[in-house]
Coordinates of N, CA, C and O in Angstrom, one line a residue:
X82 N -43.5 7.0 127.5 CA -43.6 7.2 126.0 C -42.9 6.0 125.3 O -43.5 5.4 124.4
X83 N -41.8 5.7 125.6 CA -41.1 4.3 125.3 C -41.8 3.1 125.6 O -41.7 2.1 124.9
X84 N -42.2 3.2 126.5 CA -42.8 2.1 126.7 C -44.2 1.6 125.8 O -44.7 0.5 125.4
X85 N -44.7 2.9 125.7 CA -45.8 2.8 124.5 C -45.4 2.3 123.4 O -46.0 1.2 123.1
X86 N -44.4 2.8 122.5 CA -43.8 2.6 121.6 C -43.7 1.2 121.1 O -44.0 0.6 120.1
X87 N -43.0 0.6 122.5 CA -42.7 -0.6 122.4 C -43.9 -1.9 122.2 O -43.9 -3.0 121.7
X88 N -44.8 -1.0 122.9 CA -46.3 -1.8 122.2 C -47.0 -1.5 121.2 O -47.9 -2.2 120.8
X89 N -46.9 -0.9 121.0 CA -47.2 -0.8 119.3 C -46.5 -1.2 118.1 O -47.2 -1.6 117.2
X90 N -44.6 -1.1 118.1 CA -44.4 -2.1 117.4 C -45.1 -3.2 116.9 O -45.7 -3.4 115.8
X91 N -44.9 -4.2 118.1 CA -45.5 -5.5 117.2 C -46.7 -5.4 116.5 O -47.0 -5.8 115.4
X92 N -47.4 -4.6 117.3 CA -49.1 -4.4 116.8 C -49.1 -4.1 115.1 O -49.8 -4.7 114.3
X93 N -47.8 -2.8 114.8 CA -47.5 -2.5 113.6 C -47.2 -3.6 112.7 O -47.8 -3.8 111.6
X94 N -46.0 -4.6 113.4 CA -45.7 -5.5 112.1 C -46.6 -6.6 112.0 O -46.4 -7.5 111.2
X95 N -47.9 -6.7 113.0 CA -48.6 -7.6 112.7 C -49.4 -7.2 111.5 O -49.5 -7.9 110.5
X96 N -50.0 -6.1 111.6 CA -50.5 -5.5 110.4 C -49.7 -5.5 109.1 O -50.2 -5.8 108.0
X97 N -48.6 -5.1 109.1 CA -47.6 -5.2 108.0 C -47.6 -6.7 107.2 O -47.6 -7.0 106.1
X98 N -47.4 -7.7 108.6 CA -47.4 -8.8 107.5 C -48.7 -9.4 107.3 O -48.8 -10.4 106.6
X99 N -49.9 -8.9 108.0 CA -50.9 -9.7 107.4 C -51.0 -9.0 106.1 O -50.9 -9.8 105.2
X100 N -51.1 -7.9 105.7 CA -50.9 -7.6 104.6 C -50.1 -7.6 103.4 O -50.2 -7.1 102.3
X101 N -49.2 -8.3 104.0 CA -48.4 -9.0 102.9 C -48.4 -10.4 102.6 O -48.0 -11.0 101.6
X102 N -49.3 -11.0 103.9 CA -49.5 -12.5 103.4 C -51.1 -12.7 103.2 O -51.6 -13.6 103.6
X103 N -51.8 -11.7 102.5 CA -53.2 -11.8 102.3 C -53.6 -12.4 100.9 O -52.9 -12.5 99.9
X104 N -54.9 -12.8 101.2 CA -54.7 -13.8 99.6 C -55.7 -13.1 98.9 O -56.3 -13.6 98.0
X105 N -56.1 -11.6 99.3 CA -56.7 -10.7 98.9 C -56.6 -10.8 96.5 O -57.4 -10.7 95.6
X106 N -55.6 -11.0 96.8 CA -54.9 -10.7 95.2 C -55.1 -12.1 94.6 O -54.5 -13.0 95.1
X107 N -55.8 -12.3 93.8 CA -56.0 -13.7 92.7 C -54.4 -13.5 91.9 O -53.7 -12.6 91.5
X108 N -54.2 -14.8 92.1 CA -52.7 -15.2 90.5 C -53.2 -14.8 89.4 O -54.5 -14.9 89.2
X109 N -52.3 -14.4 88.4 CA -52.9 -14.5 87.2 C -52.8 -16.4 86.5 O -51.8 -17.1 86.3
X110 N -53.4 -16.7 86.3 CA -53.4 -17.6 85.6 C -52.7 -17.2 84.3 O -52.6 -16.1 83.7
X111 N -52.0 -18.8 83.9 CA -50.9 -18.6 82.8 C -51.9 -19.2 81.7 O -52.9 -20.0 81.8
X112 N -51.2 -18.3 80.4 CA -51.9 -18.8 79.6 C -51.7 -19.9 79.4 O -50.9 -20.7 79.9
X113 N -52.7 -20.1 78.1 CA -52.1 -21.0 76.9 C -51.1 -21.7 76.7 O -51.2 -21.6 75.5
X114 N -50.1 -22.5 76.9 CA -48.8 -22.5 76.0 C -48.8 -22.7 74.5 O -48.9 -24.0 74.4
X115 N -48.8 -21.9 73.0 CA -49.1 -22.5 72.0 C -48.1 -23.2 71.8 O -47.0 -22.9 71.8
X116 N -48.7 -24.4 71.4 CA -48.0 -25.6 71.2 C -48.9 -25.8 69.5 O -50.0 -25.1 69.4
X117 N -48.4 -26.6 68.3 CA -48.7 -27.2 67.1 C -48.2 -26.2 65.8 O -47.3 -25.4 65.9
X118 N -48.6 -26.3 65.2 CA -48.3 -25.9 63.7 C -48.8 -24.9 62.8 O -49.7 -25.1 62.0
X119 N -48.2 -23.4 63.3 CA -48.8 -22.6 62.7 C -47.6 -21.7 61.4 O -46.4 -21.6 61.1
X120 N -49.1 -21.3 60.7 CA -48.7 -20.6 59.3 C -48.7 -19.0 59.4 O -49.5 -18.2 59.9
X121 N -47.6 -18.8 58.7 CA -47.9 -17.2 58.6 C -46.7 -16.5 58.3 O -45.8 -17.2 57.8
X122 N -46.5 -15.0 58.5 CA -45.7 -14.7 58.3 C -44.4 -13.7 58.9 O -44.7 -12.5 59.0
X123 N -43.3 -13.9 59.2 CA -42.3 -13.2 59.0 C -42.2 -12.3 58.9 O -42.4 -12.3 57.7
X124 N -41.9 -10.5 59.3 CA -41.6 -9.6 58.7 C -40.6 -9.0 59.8 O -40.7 -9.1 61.1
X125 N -39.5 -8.2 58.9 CA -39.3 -6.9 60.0 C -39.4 -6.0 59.5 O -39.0 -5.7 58.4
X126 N -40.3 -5.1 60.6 CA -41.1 -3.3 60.5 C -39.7 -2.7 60.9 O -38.8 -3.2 61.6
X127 N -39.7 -1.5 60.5 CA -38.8 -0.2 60.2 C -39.6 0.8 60.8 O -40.6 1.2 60.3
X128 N -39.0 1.4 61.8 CA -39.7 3.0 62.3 C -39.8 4.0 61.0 O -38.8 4.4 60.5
X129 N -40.7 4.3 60.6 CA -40.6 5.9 59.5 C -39.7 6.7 60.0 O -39.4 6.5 61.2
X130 N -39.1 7.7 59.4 CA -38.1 8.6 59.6 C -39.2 9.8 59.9 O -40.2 10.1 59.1
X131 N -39.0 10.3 60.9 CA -39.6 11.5 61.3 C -41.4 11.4 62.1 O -42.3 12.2 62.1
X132 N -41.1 9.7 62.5 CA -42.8 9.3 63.0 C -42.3 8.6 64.2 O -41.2 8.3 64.4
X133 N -43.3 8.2 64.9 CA -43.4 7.3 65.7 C -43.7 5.5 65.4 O -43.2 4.6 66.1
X134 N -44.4 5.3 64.5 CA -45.2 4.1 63.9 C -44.1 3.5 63.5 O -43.0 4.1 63.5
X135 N -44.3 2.2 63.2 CA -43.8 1.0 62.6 C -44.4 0.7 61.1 O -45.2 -0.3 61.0
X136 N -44.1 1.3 60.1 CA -45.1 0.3 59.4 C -44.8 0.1 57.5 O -45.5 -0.1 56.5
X137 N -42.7 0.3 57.9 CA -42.4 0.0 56.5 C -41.6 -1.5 56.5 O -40.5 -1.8 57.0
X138 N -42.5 -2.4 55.8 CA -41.8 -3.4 55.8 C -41.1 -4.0 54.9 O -41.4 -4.3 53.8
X139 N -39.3 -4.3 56.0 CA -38.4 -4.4 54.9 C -37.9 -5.7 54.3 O -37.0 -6.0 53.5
X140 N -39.0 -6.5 55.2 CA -38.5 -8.3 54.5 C -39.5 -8.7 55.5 O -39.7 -8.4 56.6
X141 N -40.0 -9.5 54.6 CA -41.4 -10.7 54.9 C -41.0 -11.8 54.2 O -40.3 -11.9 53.3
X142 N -41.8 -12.7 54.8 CA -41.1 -14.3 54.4 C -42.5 -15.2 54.9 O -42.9 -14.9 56.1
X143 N -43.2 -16.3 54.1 CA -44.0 -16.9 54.6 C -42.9 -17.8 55.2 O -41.7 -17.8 54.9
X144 N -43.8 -18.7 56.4 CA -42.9 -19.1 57.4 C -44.2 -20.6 57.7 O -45.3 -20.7 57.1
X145 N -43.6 -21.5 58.5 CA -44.3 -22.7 59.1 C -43.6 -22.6 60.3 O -42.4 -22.4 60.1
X146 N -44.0 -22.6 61.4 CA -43.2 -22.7 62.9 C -44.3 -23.8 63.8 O -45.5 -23.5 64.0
X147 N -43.5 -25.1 64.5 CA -44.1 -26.3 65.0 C -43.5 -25.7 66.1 O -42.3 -25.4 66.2
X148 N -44.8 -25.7 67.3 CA -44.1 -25.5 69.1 C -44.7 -27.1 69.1 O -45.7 -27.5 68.7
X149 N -43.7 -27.7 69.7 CA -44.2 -29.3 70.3 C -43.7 -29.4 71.4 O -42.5 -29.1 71.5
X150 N -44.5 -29.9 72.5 CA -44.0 -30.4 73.2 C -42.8 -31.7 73.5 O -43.3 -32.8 73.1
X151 N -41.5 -31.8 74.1 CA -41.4 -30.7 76.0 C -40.1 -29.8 75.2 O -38.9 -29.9 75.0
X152 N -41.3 -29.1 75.0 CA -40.3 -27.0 74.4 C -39.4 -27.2 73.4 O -38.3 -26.7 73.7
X153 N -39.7 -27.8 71.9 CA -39.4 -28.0 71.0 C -39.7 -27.2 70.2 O -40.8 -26.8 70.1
X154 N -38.6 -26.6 69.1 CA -39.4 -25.3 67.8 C -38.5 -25.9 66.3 O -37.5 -26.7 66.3
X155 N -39.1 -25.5 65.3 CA -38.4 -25.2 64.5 C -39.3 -24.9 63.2 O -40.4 -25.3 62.8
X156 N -38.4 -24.1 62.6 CA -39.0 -23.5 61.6 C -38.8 -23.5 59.7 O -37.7 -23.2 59.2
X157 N -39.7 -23.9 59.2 CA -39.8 -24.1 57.9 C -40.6 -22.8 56.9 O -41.2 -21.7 57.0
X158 N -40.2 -23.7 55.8 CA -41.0 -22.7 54.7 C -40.3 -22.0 53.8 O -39.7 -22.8 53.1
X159 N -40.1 -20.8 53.5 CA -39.7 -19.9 52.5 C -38.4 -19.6 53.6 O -38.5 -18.6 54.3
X160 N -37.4 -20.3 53.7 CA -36.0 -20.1 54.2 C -35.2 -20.0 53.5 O -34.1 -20.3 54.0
X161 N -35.3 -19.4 52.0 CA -34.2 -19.7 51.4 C -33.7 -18.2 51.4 O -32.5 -18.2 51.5
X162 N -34.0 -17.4 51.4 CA -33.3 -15.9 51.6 C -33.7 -14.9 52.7 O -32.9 -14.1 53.2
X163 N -34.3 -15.0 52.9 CA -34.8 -13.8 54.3 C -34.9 -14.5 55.7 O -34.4 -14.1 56.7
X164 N -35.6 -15.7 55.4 CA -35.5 -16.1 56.9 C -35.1 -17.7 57.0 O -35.7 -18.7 56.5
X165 N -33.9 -17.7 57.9 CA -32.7 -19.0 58.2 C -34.2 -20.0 59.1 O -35.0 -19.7 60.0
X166 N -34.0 -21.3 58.1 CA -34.4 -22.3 59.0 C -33.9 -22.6 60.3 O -32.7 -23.0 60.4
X167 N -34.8 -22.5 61.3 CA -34.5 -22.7 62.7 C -34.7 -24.2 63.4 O -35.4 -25.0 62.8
X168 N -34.1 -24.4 64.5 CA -34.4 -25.4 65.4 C -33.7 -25.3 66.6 O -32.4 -25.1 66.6
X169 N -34.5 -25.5 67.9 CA -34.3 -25.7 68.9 C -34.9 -25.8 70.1 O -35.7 -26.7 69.9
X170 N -34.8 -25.4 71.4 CA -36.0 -25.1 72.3 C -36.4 -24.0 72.5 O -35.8 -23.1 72.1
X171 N -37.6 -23.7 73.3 CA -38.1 -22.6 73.4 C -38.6 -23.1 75.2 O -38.8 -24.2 75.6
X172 N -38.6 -21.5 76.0 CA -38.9 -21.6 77.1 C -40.2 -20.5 77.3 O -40.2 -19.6 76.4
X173 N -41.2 -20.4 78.2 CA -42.2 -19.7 78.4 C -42.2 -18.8 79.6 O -42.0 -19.4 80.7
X174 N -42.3 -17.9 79.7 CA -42.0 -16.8 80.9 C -42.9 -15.9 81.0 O -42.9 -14.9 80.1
X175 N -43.8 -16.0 82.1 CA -45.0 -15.3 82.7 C -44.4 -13.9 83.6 O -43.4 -14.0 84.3
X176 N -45.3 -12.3 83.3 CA -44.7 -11.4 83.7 C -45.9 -10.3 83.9 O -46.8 -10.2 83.1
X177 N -45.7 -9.6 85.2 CA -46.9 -8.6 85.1 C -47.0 -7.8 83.5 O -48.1 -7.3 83.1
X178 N -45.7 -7.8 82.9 CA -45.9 -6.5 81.9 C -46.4 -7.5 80.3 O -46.7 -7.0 79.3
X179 N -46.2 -8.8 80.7 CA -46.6 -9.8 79.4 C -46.6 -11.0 79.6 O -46.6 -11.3 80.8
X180 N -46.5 -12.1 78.6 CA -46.1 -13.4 78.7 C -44.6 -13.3 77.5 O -44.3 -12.3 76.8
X181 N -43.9 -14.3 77.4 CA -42.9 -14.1 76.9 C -42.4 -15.6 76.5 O -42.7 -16.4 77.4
X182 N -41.5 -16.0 75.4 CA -40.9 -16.6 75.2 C -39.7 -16.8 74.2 O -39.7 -16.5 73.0
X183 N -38.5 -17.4 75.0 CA -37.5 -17.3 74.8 C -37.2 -18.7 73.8 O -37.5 -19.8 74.2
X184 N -36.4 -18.4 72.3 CA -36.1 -19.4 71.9 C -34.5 -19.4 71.1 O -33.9 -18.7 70.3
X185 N -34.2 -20.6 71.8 CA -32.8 -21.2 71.8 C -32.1 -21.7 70.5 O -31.5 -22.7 70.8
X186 N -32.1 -21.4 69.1 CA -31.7 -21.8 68.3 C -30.4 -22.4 67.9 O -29.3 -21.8 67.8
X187 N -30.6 -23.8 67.7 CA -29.3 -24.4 68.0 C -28.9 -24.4 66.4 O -28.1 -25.4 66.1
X188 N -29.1 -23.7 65.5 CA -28.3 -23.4 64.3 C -27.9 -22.2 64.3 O -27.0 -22.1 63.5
X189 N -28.2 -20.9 65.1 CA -27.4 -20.1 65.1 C -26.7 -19.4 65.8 O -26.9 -18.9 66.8
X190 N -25.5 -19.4 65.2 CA -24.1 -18.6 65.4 C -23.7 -17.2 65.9 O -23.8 -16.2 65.2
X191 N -23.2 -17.1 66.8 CA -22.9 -15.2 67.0 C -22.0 -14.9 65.7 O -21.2 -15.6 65.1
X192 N -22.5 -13.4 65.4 CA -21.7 -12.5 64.8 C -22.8 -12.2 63.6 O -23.8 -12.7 63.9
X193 N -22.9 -11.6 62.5 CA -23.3 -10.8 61.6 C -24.2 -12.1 60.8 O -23.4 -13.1 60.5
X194 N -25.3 -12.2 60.6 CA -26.1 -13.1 60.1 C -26.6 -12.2 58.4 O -26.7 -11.0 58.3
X195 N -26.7 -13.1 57.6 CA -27.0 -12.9 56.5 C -28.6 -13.5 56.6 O -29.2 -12.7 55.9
X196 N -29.4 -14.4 57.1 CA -30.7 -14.9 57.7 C -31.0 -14.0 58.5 O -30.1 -13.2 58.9
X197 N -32.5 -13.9 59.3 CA -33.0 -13.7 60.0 C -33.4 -15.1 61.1 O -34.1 -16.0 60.8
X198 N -32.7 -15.1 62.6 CA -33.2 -16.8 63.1 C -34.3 -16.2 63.6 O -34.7 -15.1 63.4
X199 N -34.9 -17.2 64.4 CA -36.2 -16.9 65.4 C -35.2 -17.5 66.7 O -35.1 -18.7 66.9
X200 N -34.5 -16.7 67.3 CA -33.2 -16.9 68.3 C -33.8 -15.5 69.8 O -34.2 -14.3 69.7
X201 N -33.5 -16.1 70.5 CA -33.9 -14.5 71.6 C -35.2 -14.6 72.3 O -35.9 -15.5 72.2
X202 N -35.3 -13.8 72.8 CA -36.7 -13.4 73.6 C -37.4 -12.7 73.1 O -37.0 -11.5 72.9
X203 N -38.8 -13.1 72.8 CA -40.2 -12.1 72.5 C -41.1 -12.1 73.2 O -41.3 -12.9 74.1
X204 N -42.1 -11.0 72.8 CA -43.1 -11.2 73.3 C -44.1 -12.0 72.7 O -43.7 -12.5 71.6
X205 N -45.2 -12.3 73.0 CA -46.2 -13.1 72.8 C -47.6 -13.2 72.5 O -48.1 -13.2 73.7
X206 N -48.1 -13.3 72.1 CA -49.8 -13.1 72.5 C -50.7 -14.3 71.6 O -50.9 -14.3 70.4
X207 N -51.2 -15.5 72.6 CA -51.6 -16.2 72.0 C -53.6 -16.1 72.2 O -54.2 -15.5 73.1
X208 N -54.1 -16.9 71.3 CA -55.2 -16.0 71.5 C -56.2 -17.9 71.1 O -56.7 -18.1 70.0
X209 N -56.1 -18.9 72.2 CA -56.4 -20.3 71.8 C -57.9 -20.5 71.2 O -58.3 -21.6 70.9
X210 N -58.3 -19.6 71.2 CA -60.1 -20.0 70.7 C -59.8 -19.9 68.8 O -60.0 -20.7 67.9
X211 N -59.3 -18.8 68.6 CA -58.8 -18.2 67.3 C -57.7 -19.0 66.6 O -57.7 -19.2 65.4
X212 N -57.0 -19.4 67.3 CA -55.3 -19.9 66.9 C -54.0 -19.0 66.5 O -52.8 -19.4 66.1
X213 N -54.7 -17.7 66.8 CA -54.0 -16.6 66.4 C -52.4 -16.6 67.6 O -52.5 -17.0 68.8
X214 N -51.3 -16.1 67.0 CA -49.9 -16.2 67.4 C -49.5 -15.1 67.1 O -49.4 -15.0 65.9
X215 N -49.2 -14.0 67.9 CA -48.3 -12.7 67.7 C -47.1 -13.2 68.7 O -47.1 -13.5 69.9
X216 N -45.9 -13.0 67.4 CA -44.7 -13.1 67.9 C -43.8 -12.1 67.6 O -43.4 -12.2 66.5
X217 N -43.2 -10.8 68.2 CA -42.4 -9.8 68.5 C -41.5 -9.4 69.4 O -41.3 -9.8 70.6
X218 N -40.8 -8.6 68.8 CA -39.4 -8.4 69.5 C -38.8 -6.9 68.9 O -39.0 -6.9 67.7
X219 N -38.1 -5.7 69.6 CA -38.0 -4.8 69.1 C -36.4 -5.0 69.5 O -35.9 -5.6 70.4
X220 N -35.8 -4.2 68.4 CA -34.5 -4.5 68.9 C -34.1 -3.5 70.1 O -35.0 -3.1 70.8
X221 N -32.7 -3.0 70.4 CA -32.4 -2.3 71.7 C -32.7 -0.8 71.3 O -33.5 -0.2 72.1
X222 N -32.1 0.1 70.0 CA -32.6 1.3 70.0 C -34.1 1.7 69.8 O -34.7 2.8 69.9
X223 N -34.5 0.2 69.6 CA -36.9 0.6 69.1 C -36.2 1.1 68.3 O -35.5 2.0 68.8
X224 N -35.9 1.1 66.8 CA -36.1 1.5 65.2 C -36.3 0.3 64.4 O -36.6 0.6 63.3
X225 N -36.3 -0.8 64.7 CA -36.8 -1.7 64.3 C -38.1 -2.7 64.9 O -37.9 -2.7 66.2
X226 N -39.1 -3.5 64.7 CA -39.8 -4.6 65.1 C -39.2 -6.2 64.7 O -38.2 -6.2 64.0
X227 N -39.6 -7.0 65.0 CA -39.3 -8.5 64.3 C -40.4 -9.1 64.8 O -40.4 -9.4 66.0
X228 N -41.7 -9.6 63.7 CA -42.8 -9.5 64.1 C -43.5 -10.8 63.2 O -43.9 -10.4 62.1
X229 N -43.7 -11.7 63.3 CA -44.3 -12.9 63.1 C -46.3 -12.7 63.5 O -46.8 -12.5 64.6
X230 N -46.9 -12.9 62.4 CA -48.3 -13.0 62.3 C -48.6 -14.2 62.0 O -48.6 -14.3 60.8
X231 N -48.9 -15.5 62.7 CA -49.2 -16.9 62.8 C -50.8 -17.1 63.3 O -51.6 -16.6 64.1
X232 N -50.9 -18.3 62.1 CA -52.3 -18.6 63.1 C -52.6 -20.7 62.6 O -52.6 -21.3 61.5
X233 N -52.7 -20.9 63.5 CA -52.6 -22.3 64.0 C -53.3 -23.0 62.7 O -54.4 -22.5 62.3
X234 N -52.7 -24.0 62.2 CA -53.1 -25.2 61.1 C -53.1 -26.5 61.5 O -53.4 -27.3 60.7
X235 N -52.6 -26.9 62.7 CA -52.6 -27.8 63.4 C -52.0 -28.1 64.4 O -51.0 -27.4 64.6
X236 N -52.5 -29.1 65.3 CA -52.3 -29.5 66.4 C -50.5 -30.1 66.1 O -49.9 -30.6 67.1

């Protein structure tokens, strides 16, 4: 009986790893990266009290945001009260559950902000035929969104 055993092992992990090194599964291809100069706007959504939805908004701000290449951001426009002009880099990060990118604002500061930056990690969804840009981020308890509606005006 041991001796059986012992030949069937390998037989098992041959099967084990061919099925782990099978090219059965396509990559996802990465998207897009949007890169150029889109318009739009700024908001942060507020959960309703006693709902599930998102959909009272407690500050919007038209916005200008330039992605240029190599991972360059910064942001203009209506900065003078709700949302802090930004600049910095930004990085891109591919994930089964999304695409994502992180942006490094080298004007802002830890501690209690009177601005809104575009500083942190969001999610993404670029949509390159359209020029459409969904940019979001919920904070840690989900009672808030931080949600940018962009759509490309140039390269």
């Amino acid at each position: 009986m041991k001796r059986n055993l012992f030949l069937v092992l390998p037989l098992l992990a041959l099967v084990v790893l061919g099925q782990a090194c099978s090219t059965k599964n396509d990559p996802i291809p990465a998207p897009t990266p949007p890169l150029g100069t889109f318009s739009g706007t700024g908001k942060l959504l507020v959960k309703k009290s006693g709902s599930s939805g998102y959909d009272t908004v407690k500050k919007a701000s038209p916005l200008l945001i330039t992605l240029a290449t190599p991972s360059n951001f910064k942001v203009t426009g209506d900065t003078l009260t709700v949302h802090a002009g930004s600049k910095g880099s930004f990085q891109l990060a591919y994930a089964s559950n999304g695409t994502f990118i992180n942006f490094i604002d080298s004007t802002y500061k830890a501690g209690p902000q009177t601005k809104i930056h575009l500083n942190g990690v969001y999610q993404y969804l670029y949509d390159n035929a359209s020029g459409s840009l969904i940019i979001q981020r919920a904070n840690s308890v989900q009672d808030s969104i931080l949600r940018y509606d962009l759509k490309k005006t140039s390269n």
